Amino acid sequence: MGMLSYSTTVSIDGYVNDADGDFQWSAPSDPVFDTHVERMAAVSTEVLGRKTYDLMRYWETEPDDGFSPAEQEFARRWRKIEKVVVSSTLTPADLVPGRDRLMPRLNLDELRRIVDGAAGTVEIFGPTTAAPAIRAGMVEEFNFFVVPKVVGGGLRALPDDLRLEVTLAEHRIFDDGVVYLRYLAH
């Protein structure tokens, strides 16, 4: 049986991108990227929306000599993970055959079956995709990489009007000011 986890990079004012949709301010330093690589070792399945799936296609290619060892390892791990893509506009032909599958909308009962059948952590990626599962109390672990930037608006990391009890399980401060916070939901 797996566990549902939500992971994101966020500004200190709570946004994953700014009002223009830009998220380049959240690009990880090498030590932060190394933490992402470590974290991915436990992930067996990613549930993500169309935009995130398209963005992450970059990691589907075989790394070339321009990739650092950490990037090569991340790409290797990413390609092994099953992806469930939540999209009403993509078709199965748009996905990596034999590994990735399509869910036209997030169905919480199906998400429970995915988590229950997973060999490891199921990570739900992207605040829009994750919001129904967070509201339903299905997310057991929250991983936030807090970037020391105030962006003043954009896409919020957590749904509005959400109330949750969480316990800090781990934290790490990086030299660039990024703070990693791992919380467990009650």
PDB file of C-alpha atoms in Angstrom:
ATOM      1  CA  MET A   1       0.000   0.000   0.000  1.00  0.00           C
ATOM      2  CA  GLY A   2       1.355   3.377  -0.973  1.00  0.00           C
ATOM      3  CA  MET A   3       1.146   6.839   0.505  1.00  0.00           C
ATOM      4  CA  LEU A   4      -0.094  10.024  -1.201  1.00  0.00           C
ATOM      5  CA  SER A   5       2.359  12.909  -1.085  1.00  0.00           C
ATOM      6  CA  TYR A   6       2.129  16.472  -2.419  1.00  0.00           C
ATOM      7  CA  SER A   7       5.404  18.184  -3.286  1.00  0.00           C
ATOM      8  CA  THR A   8       5.978  21.652  -4.655  1.00  0.00           C
ATOM      9  CA  THR A   9       8.338  24.581  -4.769  1.00  0.00           C
ATOM     10  CA  VAL A  10       6.741  27.710  -3.362  1.00  0.00           C
ATOM     11  CA  SER A  11       7.506  31.383  -2.746  1.00  0.00           C
ATOM     12  CA  ILE A  12       7.392  32.586   0.851  1.00  0.00           C
ATOM     13  CA  ASP A  13       4.042  34.213   0.076  1.00  0.00           C
ATOM     14  CA  GLY A  14       2.586  30.863  -1.005  1.00  0.00           C
ATOM     15  CA  TYR A  15       2.743  30.763  -4.814  1.00  0.00           C
ATOM     16  CA  VAL A  16       4.166  28.166  -7.220  1.00  0.00           C
ATOM     17  CA  ASN A  17       4.318  30.706 -10.028  1.00  0.00           C
ATOM     18  CA  ASP A  18       3.862  34.448 -10.265  1.00  0.00           C
ATOM     19  CA  ALA A  19       0.959  36.464 -11.725  1.00  0.00           C
ATOM     20  CA  ASP A  20       2.498  36.106 -15.218  1.00  0.00           C
ATOM     21  CA  GLY A  21       2.789  32.319 -14.837  1.00  0.00           C
ATOM     22  CA  ASP A  22       6.574  32.486 -14.488  1.00  0.00           C
ATOM     23  CA  PHE A  23       8.276  30.031 -12.164  1.00  0.00           C
ATOM     24  CA  GLN A  24      11.910  30.478 -13.261  1.00  0.00           C
ATOM     25  CA  TRP A  25      12.584  32.093  -9.880  1.00  0.00           C
ATOM     26  CA  SER A  26      12.128  28.628  -8.375  1.00  0.00           C
ATOM     27  CA  ALA A  27      14.912  26.878 -10.315  1.00  0.00           C
ATOM     28  CA  PRO A  28      16.738  24.675  -7.788  1.00  0.00           C
ATOM     29  CA  SER A  29      20.379  25.034  -6.833  1.00  0.00           C
ATOM     30  CA  ASP A  30      22.494  21.887  -7.086  1.00  0.00           C
ATOM     31  CA  PRO A  31      22.002  20.922  -3.405  1.00  0.00           C
ATOM     32  CA  VAL A  32      18.210  21.427  -3.678  1.00  0.00           C
ATOM     33  CA  PHE A  33      18.160  19.414  -6.900  1.00  0.00           C
ATOM     34  CA  ASP A  34      20.085  16.633  -5.132  1.00  0.00           C
ATOM     35  CA  THR A  35      17.320  16.533  -2.508  1.00  0.00           C
ATOM     36  CA  HIS A  36      14.723  16.127  -5.271  1.00  0.00           C
ATOM     37  CA  VAL A  37      16.736  13.233  -6.672  1.00  0.00           C
ATOM     38  CA  GLU A  38      16.893  11.579  -3.225  1.00  0.00           C
ATOM     39  CA  ARG A  39      13.176  12.099  -2.694  1.00  0.00           C
ATOM     40  CA  MET A  40      12.322  10.518  -6.051  1.00  0.00           C
ATOM     41  CA  ALA A  41      13.792   7.176  -4.928  1.00  0.00           C
ATOM     42  CA  ALA A  42      10.594   6.464  -2.956  1.00  0.00           C
ATOM     43  CA  VAL A  43       8.175   7.607  -5.689  1.00  0.00           C
ATOM     44  CA  SER A  44       6.581   4.848  -7.762  1.00  0.00           C
ATOM     45  CA  THR A  45       3.776   6.884  -9.350  1.00  0.00           C
ATOM     46  CA  GLU A  46       3.220  10.532 -10.294  1.00  0.00           C
ATOM     47  CA  VAL A  47      -0.255  11.990 -10.710  1.00  0.00           C
ATOM     48  CA  LEU A  48       0.020  15.225 -12.652  1.00  0.00           C
ATOM     49  CA  GLY A  49      -1.907  17.576 -14.895  1.00  0.00           C
ATOM     50  CA  ARG A  50      -1.375  18.265 -18.576  1.00  0.00           C
ATOM     51  CA  LYS A  51       0.799  21.362 -18.167  1.00  0.00           C
ATOM     52  CA  THR A  52       3.107  19.660 -15.668  1.00  0.00           C
ATOM     53  CA  TYR A  53       3.260  16.518 -17.811  1.00  0.00           C
ATOM     54  CA  ASP A  54       4.265  18.623 -20.822  1.00  0.00           C
ATOM     55  CA  LEU A  55       6.865  20.478 -18.747  1.00  0.00           C
ATOM     56  CA  MET A  56       8.362  17.253 -17.382  1.00  0.00           C
ATOM     57  CA  ARG A  57       8.706  15.650 -20.850  1.00  0.00           C
ATOM     58  CA  TYR A  58      12.164  17.201 -20.808  1.00  0.00           C
ATOM     59  CA  TRP A  59      13.250  14.385 -18.464  1.00  0.00           C
ATOM     60  CA  GLU A  60      11.955  11.640 -20.778  1.00  0.00           C
ATOM     61  CA  THR A  61      14.923  11.947 -23.121  1.00  0.00           C
ATOM     62  CA  GLU A  62      18.132  10.058 -22.596  1.00  0.00           C
ATOM     63  CA  PRO A  63      20.501  12.463 -20.833  1.00  0.00           C
ATOM     64  CA  ASP A  64      23.411  13.642 -22.906  1.00  0.00           C
ATOM     65  CA  ASP A  65      26.831  14.840 -21.870  1.00  0.00           C
ATOM     66  CA  GLY A  66      25.352  18.255 -20.994  1.00  0.00           C
ATOM     67  CA  PHE A  67      23.496  16.761 -18.024  1.00  0.00           C
ATOM     68  CA  SER A  68      25.126  16.713 -14.600  1.00  0.00           C
ATOM     69  CA  PRO A  69      25.315  13.353 -12.812  1.00  0.00           C
ATOM     70  CA  ALA A  70      22.382  14.441 -10.616  1.00  0.00           C
ATOM     71  CA  GLU A  71      20.311  15.381 -13.684  1.00  0.00           C
ATOM     72  CA  GLN A  72      21.139  12.047 -15.305  1.00  0.00           C
ATOM     73  CA  GLU A  73      19.987  10.223 -12.168  1.00  0.00           C
ATOM     74  CA  PHE A  74      16.802  12.297 -11.912  1.00  0.00           C
ATOM     75  CA  ALA A  75      15.982  11.557 -15.576  1.00  0.00           C
ATOM     76  CA  ARG A  76      16.636   7.838 -15.022  1.00  0.00           C
ATOM     77  CA  ARG A  77      14.327   7.780 -12.000  1.00  0.00           C
ATOM     78  CA  TRP A  78      11.685   9.926 -13.719  1.00  0.00           C
ATOM     79  CA  ARG A  79      11.504   7.597 -16.721  1.00  0.00           C
ATOM     80  CA  LYS A  80      10.874   4.580 -14.435  1.00  0.00           C
ATOM     81  CA  ILE A  81       7.950   6.181 -12.618  1.00  0.00           C
ATOM     82  CA  GLU A  82       4.413   5.407 -13.732  1.00  0.00           C
ATOM     83  CA  LYS A  83       2.560   8.608 -14.652  1.00  0.00           C
ATOM     84  CA  VAL A  84      -1.174   9.194 -14.369  1.00  0.00           C
ATOM     85  CA  VAL A  85      -1.989  12.309 -16.362  1.00  0.00           C
ATOM     86  CA  VAL A  86      -5.143  14.199 -15.443  1.00  0.00           C
ATOM     87  CA  SER A  87      -6.296  15.925 -18.624  1.00  0.00           C
ATOM     88  CA  SER A  88      -9.472  16.337 -20.633  1.00  0.00           C
ATOM     89  CA  THR A  89      -7.528  17.512 -23.705  1.00  0.00           C
ATOM     90  CA  LEU A  90      -4.773  14.899 -24.117  1.00  0.00           C
ATOM     91  CA  THR A  91      -5.384  11.496 -25.685  1.00  0.00           C
ATOM     92  CA  PRO A  92      -3.637   8.199 -24.880  1.00  0.00           C
ATOM     93  CA  ALA A  93      -1.568   8.719 -28.055  1.00  0.00           C
ATOM     94  CA  ASP A  94      -0.028  11.822 -26.417  1.00  0.00           C
ATOM     95  CA  LEU A  95       1.448   9.749 -23.563  1.00  0.00           C
ATOM     96  CA  VAL A  96       4.421   7.423 -23.240  1.00  0.00           C
ATOM     97  CA  PRO A  97       2.903   4.053 -24.228  1.00  0.00           C
ATOM     98  CA  GLY A  98       2.967   1.168 -21.773  1.00  0.00           C
ATOM     99  CA  ARG A  99       3.766   3.295 -18.737  1.00  0.00           C
ATOM    100  CA  ASP A 100       1.720   6.469 -18.616  1.00  0.00           C
ATOM    101  CA  ARG A 101      -2.047   6.546 -18.489  1.00  0.00           C
ATOM    102  CA  LEU A 102      -4.758   9.117 -18.860  1.00  0.00           C
ATOM    103  CA  MET A 103      -7.450  10.127 -16.372  1.00  0.00           C
ATOM    104  CA  PRO A 104      -9.819  12.698 -17.987  1.00  0.00           C
ATOM    105  CA  ARG A 105     -10.547  14.232 -14.564  1.00  0.00           C
ATOM    106  CA  LEU A 106      -9.288  13.491 -11.081  1.00  0.00           C
ATOM    107  CA  ASN A 107     -11.483  10.721  -9.734  1.00  0.00           C
ATOM    108  CA  LEU A 108     -10.833  10.381  -5.991  1.00  0.00           C
ATOM    109  CA  ASP A 109     -12.009   6.747  -5.863  1.00  0.00           C
ATOM    110  CA  GLU A 110      -9.588   5.848  -8.652  1.00  0.00           C
ATOM    111  CA  LEU A 111      -6.853   7.849  -6.915  1.00  0.00           C
ATOM    112  CA  ARG A 112      -7.457   5.778  -3.742  1.00  0.00           C
ATOM    113  CA  ARG A 113      -7.094   2.579  -5.798  1.00  0.00           C
ATOM    114  CA  ILE A 114      -3.837   3.899  -7.308  1.00  0.00           C
ATOM    115  CA  VAL A 115      -2.438   4.743  -3.862  1.00  0.00           C
ATOM    116  CA  ASP A 116      -3.613   1.460  -2.328  1.00  0.00           C
ATOM    117  CA  GLY A 117      -1.972  -0.520  -5.151  1.00  0.00           C
ATOM    118  CA  ALA A 118       1.278   1.435  -5.282  1.00  0.00           C
ATOM    119  CA  ALA A 119       4.586  -0.101  -4.288  1.00  0.00           C
ATOM    120  CA  GLY A 120       5.867   3.247  -3.032  1.00  0.00           C
ATOM    121  CA  THR A 121       4.916   6.865  -2.686  1.00  0.00           C
ATOM    122  CA  VAL A 122       2.329   8.287  -5.044  1.00  0.00           C
ATOM    123  CA  GLU A 123       3.176  11.918  -5.588  1.00  0.00           C
ATOM    124  CA  ILE A 124       0.489  14.289  -6.773  1.00  0.00           C
ATOM    125  CA  PHE A 125       2.188  17.110  -8.612  1.00  0.00           C
ATOM    126  CA  GLY A 126       0.722  20.545  -9.266  1.00  0.00           C
ATOM    127  CA  PRO A 127      -1.623  22.569  -7.055  1.00  0.00           C
ATOM    128  CA  THR A 128      -4.599  22.498  -9.421  1.00  0.00           C
ATOM    129  CA  THR A 129      -4.417  18.731  -9.821  1.00  0.00           C
ATOM    130  CA  ALA A 130      -3.730  18.164  -6.114  1.00  0.00           C
ATOM    131  CA  ALA A 131      -6.469  20.448  -4.727  1.00  0.00           C
ATOM    132  CA  PRO A 132      -9.326  17.882  -4.729  1.00  0.00           C
ATOM    133  CA  ALA A 133      -7.148  15.258  -3.008  1.00  0.00           C
ATOM    134  CA  ILE A 134      -5.884  17.800  -0.460  1.00  0.00           C
ATOM    135  CA  ARG A 135      -9.449  18.956   0.287  1.00  0.00           C
ATOM    136  CA  ALA A 136     -10.584  15.326   0.648  1.00  0.00           C
ATOM    137  CA  GLY A 137      -7.865  14.699   3.265  1.00  0.00           C
ATOM    138  CA  MET A 138      -6.138  12.077   1.128  1.00  0.00           C
ATOM    139  CA  VAL A 139      -2.675  13.667   1.150  1.00  0.00           C
ATOM    140  CA  GLU A 140      -0.602  12.197   3.970  1.00  0.00           C
ATOM    141  CA  GLU A 141       2.645  14.073   3.373  1.00  0.00           C
ATOM    142  CA  PHE A 142       3.433  17.598   2.204  1.00  0.00           C
ATOM    143  CA  ASN A 143       6.892  18.512   0.871  1.00  0.00           C
ATOM    144  CA  PHE A 144       7.534  22.217   0.391  1.00  0.00           C
ATOM    145  CA  PHE A 145      10.684  23.771  -1.000  1.00  0.00           C
ATOM    146  CA  VAL A 146      10.275  27.378   0.119  1.00  0.00           C
ATOM    147  CA  VAL A 147      12.215  29.841  -2.046  1.00  0.00           C
ATOM    148  CA  PRO A 148      13.212  33.162  -0.464  1.00  0.00           C
ATOM    149  CA  LYS A 149      11.178  35.230  -2.922  1.00  0.00           C
ATOM    150  CA  VAL A 150       7.949  37.192  -2.621  1.00  0.00           C
ATOM    151  CA  VAL A 151       6.142  37.133  -5.980  1.00  0.00           C
ATOM    152  CA  GLY A 152       2.947  38.955  -4.965  1.00  0.00           C
ATOM    153  CA  GLY A 153       0.417  36.741  -6.721  1.00  0.00           C
ATOM    154  CA  GLY A 154      -0.053  33.829  -9.073  1.00  0.00           C
ATOM    155  CA  LEU A 155      -1.054  30.215  -8.579  1.00  0.00           C
ATOM    156  CA  ARG A 156      -1.344  29.336  -4.903  1.00  0.00           C
ATOM    157  CA  ALA A 157       0.353  26.177  -3.620  1.00  0.00           C
ATOM    158  CA  LEU A 158      -2.630  25.238  -1.440  1.00  0.00           C
ATOM    159  CA  PRO A 159      -6.368  25.664  -2.002  1.00  0.00           C
ATOM    160  CA  ASP A 160      -8.074  28.675  -0.443  1.00  0.00           C
ATOM    161  CA  ASP A 161     -10.038  28.166   2.783  1.00  0.00           C
ATOM    162  CA  LEU A 162      -8.149  24.946   3.549  1.00  0.00           C
ATOM    163  CA  ARG A 163      -7.668  23.932   7.172  1.00  0.00           C
ATOM    164  CA  LEU A 164      -5.311  21.070   8.056  1.00  0.00           C
ATOM    165  CA  GLU A 165      -3.484  19.820  11.106  1.00  0.00           C
ATOM    166  CA  VAL A 166       0.081  18.870  10.197  1.00  0.00           C
ATOM    167  CA  THR A 167       3.233  17.951  12.082  1.00  0.00           C
ATOM    168  CA  LEU A 168       6.709  18.958  10.979  1.00  0.00           C
ATOM    169  CA  ALA A 169       8.595  15.724  10.259  1.00  0.00           C
ATOM    170  CA  GLU A 170      11.745  17.092   8.634  1.00  0.00           C
ATOM    171  CA  HIS A 171      13.350  20.378   7.686  1.00  0.00           C
ATOM    172  CA  ARG A 172      16.525  21.453   5.993  1.00  0.00           C
ATOM    173  CA  ILE A 173      17.988  24.886   5.242  1.00  0.00           C
ATOM    174  CA  PHE A 174      20.136  25.276   2.138  1.00  0.00           C
ATOM    175  CA  ASP A 175      22.936  27.818   1.673  1.00  0.00           C
ATOM    176  CA  ASP A 176      20.882  29.696  -0.958  1.00  0.00           C
ATOM    177  CA  GLY A 177      18.116  30.329   1.594  1.00  0.00           C
ATOM    178  CA  VAL A 178      15.728  27.662   0.316  1.00  0.00           C
ATOM    179  CA  VAL A 179      14.049  25.764   3.140  1.00  0.00           C
ATOM    180  CA  TYR A 180      12.763  22.212   2.731  1.00  0.00           C
ATOM    181  CA  LEU A 181       9.802  21.393   4.970  1.00  0.00           C
ATOM    182  CA  ARG A 182       8.179  17.964   5.184  1.00  0.00           C
ATOM    183  CA  TYR A 183       4.878  17.783   7.041  1.00  0.00           C
ATOM    184  CA  LEU A 184       2.701  14.805   7.912  1.00  0.00           C
ATOM    185  CA  ALA A 185      -1.056  15.279   7.941  1.00  0.00           C
ATOM    186  CA  HIS A 186      -3.095  14.148  10.949  1.00  0.00           C
TER     187      HIS A 186
END
